[in-house]
Amino acid sequence: RKNGEIYPKAITITAVRDDQHRVTHYVAVFRDITQRKKAAQEIHQLAFYDSLTQLPNRRMLLDRLNQSLATSSRNDRHGALLFLDLDHFKTINDTKGHAIGDKLLIEVARRLISCVREGDSVARLGGDEFVILLTDIEQPVNAERVAEKVRVSLAPVMMAEGHALYVTASVGVSIYPDHGIDAAVLMRNADTAMYQAKSEGRNMVKIFAPEMNQAASKLFLIESRLPAALENREFVLHYQPLVDVTTRRLIGVEALIRWCRDDSCVPPDDFIPVSEESGFILQIGEWVLREACRQAVAWQREGLPPVTVAVNLSARQFRQPSLVEQVSNILAESGLAPQWLELEITESTLMDMAGETLRKLRQLSAMGIRLAVDDFGTGYSSLSYLKRFPMDKLKIDQSFVRDICTDRDDAAIVSAIIDLARNLGIEPLAEGVESEAQLHALQAAGCRLCQGYYFSRPLPAEQVPALLTAGTIC
Ligand code: C2E
Ligand code: MG
Ligand code: MG
């Protein structure tokens, strides 16, 4: 252009001839194709890059992976795929809003890029899933090192619109050619390893191993059978007594779900996390609540002395906007008076989403329902923080009770929790009491309420009336 700017231009040149077919002129027609170039560029960007983070998308990643697979097989080199999924990202998105979720993803992208070399690729597959392609590594162990570096790089606080957020990620690694020479297989294996990292507690790196496929197919099997299990009435509730140890009186029972089919029972730890992940927990949880209330009323109608029935609520269930309404409908349907229902919420659920949680808890508490913090001591909350919630009971996690007689730290922690809970007006209960020695230690620390195999294992519903009639347990 006149101002010196360079622009792309398309020219068509046509020769003009006279009667003897001699060229006399050329006519050049040109067009400024800046717009067209820009559009093509945009299409390329849209087709191969993620619009939020500007990282390569799945298509681009696969393209680069295939290229890398071709060259590495020629040169006898290794490469690796790191599959990364943020832990509990959905919670952040749901509670803090999508704008903040987006900012967080952009920051994650930035940190991931800073961990890799030029020539490696960081891609976003969508949602909170990222993949890193390491194209040339000397030894497989280097891939693990980079994966660890990536995991650690996410640890420092991230700021998004004034919110301080902490994210962790689960990372699965597959290495080529060791774990496959085909893009689809490598992607699947890295994903499997990532899933394994999730199920072992998140915020960790796992390298793919062939055994993982078996574990993954077991999970898949469980997940795919859950919906039918509800229809076929394969779930049952067992009830475990809660005991006042000073009088040995039975003060309540906790409903614990069992999945029983063909004579074998799948324990809740095997299917609750899976159903939490898939969302099916909402249906299971509603069934548990309804069934526990129905059973409590049935016992009362038989003339048995009424006791509290405690029901566990999962994090996902608790996040439902309609939870309070659902609970109140179920109480009304079953005819159970609210004071006989206790809802158990784990410490980590409480800490997840303070504002919304507080509102729901106040509503439930105002209805007369009792509230308990479950597995206390496993999260990161302070007791003074708990003061804000209208909790009635605090269940000390079994991991502290287990070693109370042998580990002085655990004994000190339990006794501190008991004292502080008391001062806050919350009744402490020790979970997982298995021996007389533990019971004595707990009593010495001032704990009045206990639950555990020492008193009784969780029992099928038909064995509960005898306990209720006796009223005490030894
Ligand atoms: P939780 O709520 O902390 O329940 C107590 C768990 O400890 C139960 O395991 C119980 O059987 C076990 N337990 C009780 N006394 C002892 C003892 O003395 N020693 C040992 N080692 N264990 C003891 P269970 O029934 O396998 O349930 C595991 C977890 O699954 C529960 O932990 C709860 O978080 C979850 N869960 C169970 N039922 C439901 C449900 O209906 N809904 C939801 N969302 N979660 C449930
Ligand atoms: Mg519980
Ligand atoms: Mg517990």
Short mmCIF file of C-alpha atoms and ligand atoms in Angstrom, two decimals, residues 374-375 397 431, ligand 3:
data_model
loop_
_atom_site.label_atom_id
_atom_site.label_comp_id
_atom_site.label_asym_id
_atom_site.label_seq_id
_atom_site.Cartn_x
_atom_site.Cartn_y
_atom_site.Cartn_z
CA ASP A 374 -19.08 -37.32 58.72
CA ASP A 375 -15.45 -38.51 58.54
CA ASP A 397 -13.08 -40.45 61.38
CA GLU A 431 -16.50 -44.02 64.44
MG MG B 3 -17.78 -41.89 58.56
#
